Tab-separated table of C-alpha atoms in Angstrom:
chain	number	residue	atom	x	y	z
A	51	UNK	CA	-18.928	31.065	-59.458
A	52	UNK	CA	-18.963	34.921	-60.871
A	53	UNK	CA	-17.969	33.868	-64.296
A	54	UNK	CA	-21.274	34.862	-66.502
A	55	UNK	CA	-20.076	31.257	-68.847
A	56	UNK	CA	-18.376	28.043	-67.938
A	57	UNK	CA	-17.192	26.204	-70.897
A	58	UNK	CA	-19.585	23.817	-71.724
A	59	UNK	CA	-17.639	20.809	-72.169
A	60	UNK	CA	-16.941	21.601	-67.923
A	61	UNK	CA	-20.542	22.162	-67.065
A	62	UNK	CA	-21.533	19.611	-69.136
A	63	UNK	CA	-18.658	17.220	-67.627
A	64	UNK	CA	-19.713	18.444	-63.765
A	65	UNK	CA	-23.144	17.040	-64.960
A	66	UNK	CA	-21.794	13.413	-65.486
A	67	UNK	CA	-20.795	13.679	-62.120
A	68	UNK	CA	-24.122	14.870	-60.830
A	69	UNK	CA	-25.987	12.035	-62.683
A	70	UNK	CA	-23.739	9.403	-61.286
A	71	UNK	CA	-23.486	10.618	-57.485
A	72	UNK	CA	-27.127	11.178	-57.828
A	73	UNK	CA	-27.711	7.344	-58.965
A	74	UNK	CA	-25.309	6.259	-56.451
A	75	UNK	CA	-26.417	8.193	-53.071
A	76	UNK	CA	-30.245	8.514	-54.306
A	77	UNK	CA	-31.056	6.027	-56.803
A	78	UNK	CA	-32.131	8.233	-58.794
A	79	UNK	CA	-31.688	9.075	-62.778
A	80	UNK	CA	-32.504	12.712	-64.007
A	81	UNK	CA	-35.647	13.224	-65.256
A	82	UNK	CA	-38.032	15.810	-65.579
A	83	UNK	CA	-40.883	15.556	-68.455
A	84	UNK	CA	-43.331	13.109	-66.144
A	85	UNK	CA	-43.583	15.968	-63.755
A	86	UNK	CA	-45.443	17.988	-66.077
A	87	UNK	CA	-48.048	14.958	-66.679
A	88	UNK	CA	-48.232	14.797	-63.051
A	89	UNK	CA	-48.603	18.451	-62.301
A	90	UNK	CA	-51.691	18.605	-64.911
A	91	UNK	CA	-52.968	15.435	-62.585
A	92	UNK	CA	-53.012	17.565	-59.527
A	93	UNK	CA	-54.374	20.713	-61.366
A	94	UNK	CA	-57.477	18.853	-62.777
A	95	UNK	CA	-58.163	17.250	-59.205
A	96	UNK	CA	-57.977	21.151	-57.896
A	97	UNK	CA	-60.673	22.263	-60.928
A	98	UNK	CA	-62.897	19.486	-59.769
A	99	UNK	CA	-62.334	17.348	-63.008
A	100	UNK	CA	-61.930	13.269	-61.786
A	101	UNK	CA	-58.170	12.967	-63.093
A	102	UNK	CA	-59.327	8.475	-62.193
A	103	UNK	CA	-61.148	8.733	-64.978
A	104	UNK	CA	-57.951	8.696	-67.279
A	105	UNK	CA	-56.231	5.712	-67.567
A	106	UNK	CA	-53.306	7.005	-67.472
A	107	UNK	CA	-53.499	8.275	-64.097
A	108	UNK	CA	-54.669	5.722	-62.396
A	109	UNK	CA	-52.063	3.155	-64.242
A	110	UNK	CA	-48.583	1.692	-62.529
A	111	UNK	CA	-50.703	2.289	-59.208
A	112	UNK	CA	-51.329	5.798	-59.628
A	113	UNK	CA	-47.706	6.381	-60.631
A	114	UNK	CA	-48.754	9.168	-62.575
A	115	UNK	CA	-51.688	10.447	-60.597
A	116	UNK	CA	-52.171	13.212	-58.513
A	117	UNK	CA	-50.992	11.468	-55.310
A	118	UNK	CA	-47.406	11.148	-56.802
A	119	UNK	CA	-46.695	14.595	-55.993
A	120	UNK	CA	-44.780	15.623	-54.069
A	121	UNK	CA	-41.806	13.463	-54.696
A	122	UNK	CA	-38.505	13.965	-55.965
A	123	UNK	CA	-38.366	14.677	-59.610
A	124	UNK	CA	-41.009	17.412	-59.031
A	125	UNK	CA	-38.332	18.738	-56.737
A	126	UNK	CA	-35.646	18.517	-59.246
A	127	UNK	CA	-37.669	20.819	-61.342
A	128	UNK	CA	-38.192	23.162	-58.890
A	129	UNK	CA	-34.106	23.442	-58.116
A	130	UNK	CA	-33.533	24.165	-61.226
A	131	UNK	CA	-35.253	27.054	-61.237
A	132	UNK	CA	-33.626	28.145	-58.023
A	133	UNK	CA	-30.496	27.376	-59.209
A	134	UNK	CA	-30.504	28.490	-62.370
A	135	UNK	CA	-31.327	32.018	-60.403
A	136	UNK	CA	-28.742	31.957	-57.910
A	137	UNK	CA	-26.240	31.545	-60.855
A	138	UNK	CA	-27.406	33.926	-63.109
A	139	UNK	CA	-27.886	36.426	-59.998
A	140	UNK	CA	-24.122	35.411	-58.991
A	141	UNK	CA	-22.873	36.908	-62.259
A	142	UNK	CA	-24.982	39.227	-63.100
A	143	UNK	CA	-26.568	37.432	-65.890
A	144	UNK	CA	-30.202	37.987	-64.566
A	145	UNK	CA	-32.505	39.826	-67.186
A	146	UNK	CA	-35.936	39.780	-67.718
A	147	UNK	CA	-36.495	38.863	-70.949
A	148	UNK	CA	-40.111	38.327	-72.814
A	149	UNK	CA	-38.336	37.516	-76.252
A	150	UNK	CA	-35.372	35.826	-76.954
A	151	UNK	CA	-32.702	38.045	-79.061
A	152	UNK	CA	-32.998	35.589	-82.115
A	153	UNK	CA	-36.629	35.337	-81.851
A	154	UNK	CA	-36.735	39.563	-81.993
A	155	UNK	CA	-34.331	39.219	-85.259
A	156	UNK	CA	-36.578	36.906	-87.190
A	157	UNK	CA	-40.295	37.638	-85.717
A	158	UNK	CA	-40.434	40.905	-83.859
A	159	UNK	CA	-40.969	42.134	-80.292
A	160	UNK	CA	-44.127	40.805	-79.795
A	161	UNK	CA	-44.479	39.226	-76.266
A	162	UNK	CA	-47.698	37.985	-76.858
A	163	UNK	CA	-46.756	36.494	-80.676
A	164	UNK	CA	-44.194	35.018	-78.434
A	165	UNK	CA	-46.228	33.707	-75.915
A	166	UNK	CA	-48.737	32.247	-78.284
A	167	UNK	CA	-45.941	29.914	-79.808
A	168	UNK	CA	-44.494	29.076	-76.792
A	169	UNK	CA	-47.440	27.567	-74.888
A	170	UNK	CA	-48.447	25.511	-78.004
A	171	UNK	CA	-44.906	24.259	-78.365
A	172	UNK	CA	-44.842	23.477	-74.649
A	173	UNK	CA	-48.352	21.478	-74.934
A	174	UNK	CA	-46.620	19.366	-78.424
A	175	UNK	CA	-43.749	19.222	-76.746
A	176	UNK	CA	-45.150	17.517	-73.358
A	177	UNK	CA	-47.610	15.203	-75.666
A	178	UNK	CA	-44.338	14.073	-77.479
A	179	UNK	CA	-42.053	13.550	-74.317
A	180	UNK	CA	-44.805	11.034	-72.904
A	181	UNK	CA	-45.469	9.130	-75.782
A	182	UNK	CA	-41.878	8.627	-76.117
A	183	UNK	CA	-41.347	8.071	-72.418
A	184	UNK	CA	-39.042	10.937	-71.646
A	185	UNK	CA	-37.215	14.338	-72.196
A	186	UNK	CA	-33.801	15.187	-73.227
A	187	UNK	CA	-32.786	14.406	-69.745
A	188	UNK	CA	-34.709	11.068	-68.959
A	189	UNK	CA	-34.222	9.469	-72.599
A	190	UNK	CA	-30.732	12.231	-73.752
A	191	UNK	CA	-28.960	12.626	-70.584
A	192	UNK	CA	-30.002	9.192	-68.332
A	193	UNK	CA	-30.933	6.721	-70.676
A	194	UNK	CA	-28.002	7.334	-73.483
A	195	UNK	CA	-25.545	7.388	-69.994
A	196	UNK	CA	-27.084	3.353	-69.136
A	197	UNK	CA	-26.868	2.803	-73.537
A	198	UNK	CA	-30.025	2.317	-73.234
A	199	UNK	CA	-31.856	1.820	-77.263
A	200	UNK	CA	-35.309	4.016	-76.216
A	201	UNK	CA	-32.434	6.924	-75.504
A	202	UNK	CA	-30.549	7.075	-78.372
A	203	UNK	CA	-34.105	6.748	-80.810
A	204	UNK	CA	-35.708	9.177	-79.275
A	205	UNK	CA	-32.917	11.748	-79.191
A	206	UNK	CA	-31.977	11.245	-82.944
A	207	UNK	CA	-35.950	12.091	-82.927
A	208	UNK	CA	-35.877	15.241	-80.891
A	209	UNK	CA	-33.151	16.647	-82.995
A	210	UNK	CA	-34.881	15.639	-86.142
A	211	UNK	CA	-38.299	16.943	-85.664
A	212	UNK	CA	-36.852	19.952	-83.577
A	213	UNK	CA	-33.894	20.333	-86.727
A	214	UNK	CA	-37.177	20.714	-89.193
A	215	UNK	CA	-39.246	22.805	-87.246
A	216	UNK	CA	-36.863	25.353	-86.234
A	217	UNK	CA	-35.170	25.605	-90.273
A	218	UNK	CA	-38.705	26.181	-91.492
A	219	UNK	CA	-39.106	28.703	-89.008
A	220	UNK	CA	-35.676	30.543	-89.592
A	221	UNK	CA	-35.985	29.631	-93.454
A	222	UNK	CA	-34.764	32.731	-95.662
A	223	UNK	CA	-33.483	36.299	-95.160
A	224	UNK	CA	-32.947	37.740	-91.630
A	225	UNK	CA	-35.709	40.441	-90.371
B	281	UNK	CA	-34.825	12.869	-47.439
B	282	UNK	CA	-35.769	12.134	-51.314
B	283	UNK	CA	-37.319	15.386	-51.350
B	284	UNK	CA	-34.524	16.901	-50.387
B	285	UNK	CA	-32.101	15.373	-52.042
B	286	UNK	CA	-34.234	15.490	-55.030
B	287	UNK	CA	-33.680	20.015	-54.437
B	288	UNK	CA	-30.075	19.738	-54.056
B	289	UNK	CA	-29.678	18.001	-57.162
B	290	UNK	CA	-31.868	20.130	-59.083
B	291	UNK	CA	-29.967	23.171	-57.343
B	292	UNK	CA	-26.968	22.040	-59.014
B	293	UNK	CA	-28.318	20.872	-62.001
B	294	UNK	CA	-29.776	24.276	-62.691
B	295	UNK	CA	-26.737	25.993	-61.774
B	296	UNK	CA	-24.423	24.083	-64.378
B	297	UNK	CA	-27.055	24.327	-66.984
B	298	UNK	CA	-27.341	28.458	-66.460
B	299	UNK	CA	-23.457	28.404	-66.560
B	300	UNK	CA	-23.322	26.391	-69.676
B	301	UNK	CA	-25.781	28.496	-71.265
B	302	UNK	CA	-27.929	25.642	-71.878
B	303	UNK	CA	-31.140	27.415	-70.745
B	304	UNK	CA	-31.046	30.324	-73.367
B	305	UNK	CA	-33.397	29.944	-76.428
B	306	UNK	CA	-30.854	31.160	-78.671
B	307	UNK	CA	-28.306	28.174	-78.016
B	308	UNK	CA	-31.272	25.576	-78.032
B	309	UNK	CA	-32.632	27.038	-81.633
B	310	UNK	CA	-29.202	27.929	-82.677
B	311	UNK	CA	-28.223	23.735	-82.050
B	312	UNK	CA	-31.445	22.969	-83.985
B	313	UNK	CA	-30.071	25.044	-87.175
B	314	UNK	CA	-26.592	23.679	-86.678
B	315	UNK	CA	-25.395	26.900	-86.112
B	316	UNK	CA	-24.521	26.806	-82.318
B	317	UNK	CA	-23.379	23.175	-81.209
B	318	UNK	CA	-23.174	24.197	-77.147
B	319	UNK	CA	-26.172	22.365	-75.724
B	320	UNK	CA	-24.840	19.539	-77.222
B	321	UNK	CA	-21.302	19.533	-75.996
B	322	UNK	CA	-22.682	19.957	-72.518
B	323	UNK	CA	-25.050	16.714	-73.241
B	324	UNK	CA	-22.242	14.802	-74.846
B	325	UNK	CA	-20.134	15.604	-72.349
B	326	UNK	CA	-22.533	14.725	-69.614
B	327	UNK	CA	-23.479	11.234	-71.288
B	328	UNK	CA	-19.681	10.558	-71.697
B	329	UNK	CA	-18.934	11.274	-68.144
B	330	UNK	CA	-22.105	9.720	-66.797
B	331	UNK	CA	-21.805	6.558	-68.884
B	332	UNK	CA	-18.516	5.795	-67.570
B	333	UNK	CA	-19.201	5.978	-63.836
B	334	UNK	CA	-22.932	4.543	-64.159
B	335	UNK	CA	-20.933	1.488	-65.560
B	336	UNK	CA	-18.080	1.573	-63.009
B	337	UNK	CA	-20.605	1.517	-60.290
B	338	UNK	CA	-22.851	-0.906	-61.883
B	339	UNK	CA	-19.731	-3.190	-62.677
B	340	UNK	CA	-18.576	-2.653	-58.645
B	341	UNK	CA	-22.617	-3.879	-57.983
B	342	UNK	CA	-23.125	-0.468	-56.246
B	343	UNK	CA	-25.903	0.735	-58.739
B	344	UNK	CA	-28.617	-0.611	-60.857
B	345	UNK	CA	-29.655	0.211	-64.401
B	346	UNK	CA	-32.813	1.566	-64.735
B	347	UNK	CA	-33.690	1.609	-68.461
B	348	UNK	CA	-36.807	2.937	-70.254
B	349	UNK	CA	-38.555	0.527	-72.359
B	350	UNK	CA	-37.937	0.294	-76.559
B	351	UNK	CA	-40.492	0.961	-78.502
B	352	UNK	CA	-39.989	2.027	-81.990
B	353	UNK	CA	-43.354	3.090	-82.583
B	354	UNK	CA	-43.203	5.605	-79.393
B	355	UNK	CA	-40.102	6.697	-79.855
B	356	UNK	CA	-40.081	7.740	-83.208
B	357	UNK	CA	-44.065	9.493	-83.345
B	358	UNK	CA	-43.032	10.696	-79.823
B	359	UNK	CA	-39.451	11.845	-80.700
B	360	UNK	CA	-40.800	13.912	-83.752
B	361	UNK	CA	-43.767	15.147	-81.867
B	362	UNK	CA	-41.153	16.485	-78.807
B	363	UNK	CA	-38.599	18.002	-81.456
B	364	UNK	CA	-42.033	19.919	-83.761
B	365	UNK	CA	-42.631	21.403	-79.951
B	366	UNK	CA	-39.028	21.924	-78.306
B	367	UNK	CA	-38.603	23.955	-82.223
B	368	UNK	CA	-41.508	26.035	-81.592
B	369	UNK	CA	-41.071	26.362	-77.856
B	370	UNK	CA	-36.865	26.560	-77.573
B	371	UNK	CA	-36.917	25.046	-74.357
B	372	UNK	CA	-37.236	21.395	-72.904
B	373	UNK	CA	-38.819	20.238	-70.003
B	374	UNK	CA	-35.932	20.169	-67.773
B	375	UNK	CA	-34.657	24.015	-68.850
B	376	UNK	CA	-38.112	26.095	-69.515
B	377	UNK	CA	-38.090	26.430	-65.584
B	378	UNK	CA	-34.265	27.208	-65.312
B	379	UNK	CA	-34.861	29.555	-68.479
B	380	UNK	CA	-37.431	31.391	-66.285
B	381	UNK	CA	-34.794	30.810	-63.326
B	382	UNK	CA	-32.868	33.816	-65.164
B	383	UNK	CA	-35.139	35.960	-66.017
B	384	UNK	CA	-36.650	34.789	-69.592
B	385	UNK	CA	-40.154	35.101	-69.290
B	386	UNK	CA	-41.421	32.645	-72.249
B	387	UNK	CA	-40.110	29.838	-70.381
B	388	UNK	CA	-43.313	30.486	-67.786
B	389	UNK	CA	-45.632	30.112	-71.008
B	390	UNK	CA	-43.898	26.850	-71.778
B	391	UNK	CA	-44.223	25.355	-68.574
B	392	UNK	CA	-47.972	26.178	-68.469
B	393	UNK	CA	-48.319	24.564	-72.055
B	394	UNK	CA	-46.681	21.504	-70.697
B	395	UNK	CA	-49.075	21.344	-67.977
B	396	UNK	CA	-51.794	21.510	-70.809
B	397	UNK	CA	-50.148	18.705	-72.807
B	398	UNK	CA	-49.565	16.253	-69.968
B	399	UNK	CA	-53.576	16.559	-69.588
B	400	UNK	CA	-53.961	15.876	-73.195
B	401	UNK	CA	-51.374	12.512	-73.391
B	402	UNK	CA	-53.503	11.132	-69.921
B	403	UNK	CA	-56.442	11.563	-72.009
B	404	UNK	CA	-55.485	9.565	-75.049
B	405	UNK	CA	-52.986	7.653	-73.036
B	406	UNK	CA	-55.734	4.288	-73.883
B	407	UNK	CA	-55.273	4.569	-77.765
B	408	UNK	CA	-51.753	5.897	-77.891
B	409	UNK	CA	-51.076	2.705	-75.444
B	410	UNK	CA	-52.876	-0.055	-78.112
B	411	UNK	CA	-52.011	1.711	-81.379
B	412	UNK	CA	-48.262	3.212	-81.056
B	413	UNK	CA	-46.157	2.235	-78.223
B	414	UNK	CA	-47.196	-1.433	-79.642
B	415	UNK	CA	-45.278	-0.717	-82.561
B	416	UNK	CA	-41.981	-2.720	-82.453
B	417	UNK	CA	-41.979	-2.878	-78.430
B	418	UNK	CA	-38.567	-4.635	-77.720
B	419	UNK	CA	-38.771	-4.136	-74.130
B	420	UNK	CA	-35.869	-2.762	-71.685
B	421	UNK	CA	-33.233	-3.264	-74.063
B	422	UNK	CA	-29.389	-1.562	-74.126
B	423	UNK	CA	-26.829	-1.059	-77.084
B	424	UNK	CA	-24.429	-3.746	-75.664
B	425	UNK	CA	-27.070	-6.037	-75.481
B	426	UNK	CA	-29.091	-5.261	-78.515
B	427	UNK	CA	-25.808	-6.428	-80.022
B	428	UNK	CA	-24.063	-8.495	-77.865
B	429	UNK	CA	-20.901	-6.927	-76.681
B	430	UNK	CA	-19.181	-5.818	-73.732
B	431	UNK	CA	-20.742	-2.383	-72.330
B	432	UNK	CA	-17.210	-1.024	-72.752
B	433	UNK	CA	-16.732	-1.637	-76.158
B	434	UNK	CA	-19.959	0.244	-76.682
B	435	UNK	CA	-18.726	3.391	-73.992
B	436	UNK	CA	-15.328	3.305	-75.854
B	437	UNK	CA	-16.709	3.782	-79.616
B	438	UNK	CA	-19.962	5.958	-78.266
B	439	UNK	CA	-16.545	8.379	-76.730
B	440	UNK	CA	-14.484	7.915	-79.841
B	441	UNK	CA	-16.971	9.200	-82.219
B	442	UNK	CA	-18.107	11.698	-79.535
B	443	UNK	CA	-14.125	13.470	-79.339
B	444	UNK	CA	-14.543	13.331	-83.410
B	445	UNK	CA	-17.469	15.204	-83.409
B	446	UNK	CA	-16.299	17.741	-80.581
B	447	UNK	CA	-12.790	17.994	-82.918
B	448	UNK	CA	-15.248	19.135	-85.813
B	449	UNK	CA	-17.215	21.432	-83.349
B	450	UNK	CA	-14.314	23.295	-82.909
B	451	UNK	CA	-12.635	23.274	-86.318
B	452	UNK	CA	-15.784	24.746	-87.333
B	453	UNK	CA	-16.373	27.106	-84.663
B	454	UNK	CA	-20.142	26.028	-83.950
């Protein structure tokens, strides 16, 4: 529990597990890119902005919509967080950190050069993950676990567009 | 009870993915430029493990599959789209929030450009729906069936070539 780094073959392993007891006493498969959708559902309905008038919303009986929330992906998301704290507290692997170390080597300190990329990345990212129906965990972890096609497509995907992006971006000498 | 169960699994899942190292940046970007292969031993290793006792269970009649939908046309334009952001971002949706979980700051600006993009899909959502995730729609399909074996036969090679791959991990030291 106070090791900073489990092997990830273990941790990934554990994970398995988690998936399967989670199917089996919930009924649920890991997931986590349709909270996002959801969450910007609930946000527009607190700005005063009709989220009914997207399809999208409204669709699979409001599956999507702002009345979804809460349920039990959403809370998923939010453990993670917490967990992902208690560990890194429990070791002593906690830092605040505004720029990743291989960002810094490449681009520079900037937090706000940072920032900018992120957020756009995050919005692509989210636009990608519903189009294609899920995340690395829906379509990677949950849906190549059932062999299902959609998961193994879309994760030869992620890695390929992601495999571009981030050479082009790391493309010639070190900073 | 969902609810909660829904926080104890992410409590876990979180913790496993902070101890694997999954949530940094630098192993997400460093898988992307083949130079760090660790989020993807944890995935492998999670898909291995979880494939066998989803199929176990679902053999026993104790769970039920619940598979996304094919569609080429989505998953492809999707796919790419995902990977262009998860490059620029270096998080996904499931470890931006853990990545903020210890500490890293750029995961918050992630989530919030998430948010942004699940407004922009619902408001396309009616074209994306006619023009793309049309393309070669082949419904809730799996391997096994796609090609008309035995589930295990599929788990067995998917693990085979998985164990090659982790043997050339290592060899290589990524």
């Amino acid at each position: 529990m106070k090791l900073k780094v489990w092997n990830p073959y273990l941790a990934g392993a554990l994970t398995g597990v988690l998936l399967v007891l989670s199917v089996l006493v919930a009924g649920k498969f890991l997931g986590a890119s349709t909270t996002f959708a959801r969450g910007a559902s609930v946000i527009e309905k607190a700005a005063g902005i009709d989220p009914a008038q997207f399809d999208y919303f409204t669709t699979k009986k409001g599956k999507y919509g702002p009345g979804s929330l809460p349920n039990w992906q959403l809370m998923v998301v939010l453990g993670i967080i917490l967990g992902a704290f208690v560990s890194a507290k429990l070791s002593g692997d906690f830092k605040v950190q505004a720029v990743p170390d291989m960002w810094r080597q490449r681009f520079g300190g900037n937090p706000l050069k940072r920032a900018v990329v992120a957020f756009i990345g995050g919005v692509i990212l989210l636009f990608g993950a519903r189009l294609a129906g899920g995340c690395p965990s829906g379509h990677g972890l949950s849906g190549m676990a059932q062999l299902a096609v959609s998961g193994f497509i879309a994760m030869a995907f992620f890695f390929i567009g992601g495999g571009i992006i981030a050479n082009l971006m790391y493309r010639g000498k070190e900073k | 009870m969902g609810l909660i169960y829904g926080m104890a699994t992410g409590i876990i899942f979180g913790f496993l993915l902070q101890k694997g190292q999954v949530l940094r940046y630098d192993k997400q970007v460093g898988a992307l430029r083949l130079l760090d292969m660790t989020i993807v031993k944890f995935m492998l290793s999670a898909i291995i493990v979880g494939a066998v006792g989803i199929y176990i269970f679902k053999d026993l009649g104790l769970i039920k599959l619940h598979l996304k939908g094919t569609s080429i046309g989505a998953q492809i334009i999707g796919g790419s789209l995902f990977g262009i952001g998860w490059g620029l971002l270096g998080y996904c949706p499931g470890t931006a929030g853990g990545a903020l979980g210890e500490g890293r700051i750029d995961g918050l600006w992630g989530i919030l450009g998430m948010l942004g993009g699940g407004a922009l899909y619902a408001a396309v959502y009616p074209f994306m729906k006619a023009n793309i995730i049309s393309i070669g729609n082949l419904g809730k399909i799996s391997v096994p069936a796609l090609f008309g074996v035995n589930h295990w036969i599929v788990i067995v090679v998917f693990a085979i070539l998985t164990l090659l791959m982790f043997g050339y991990f290592e060899k290589k030291n990524l």
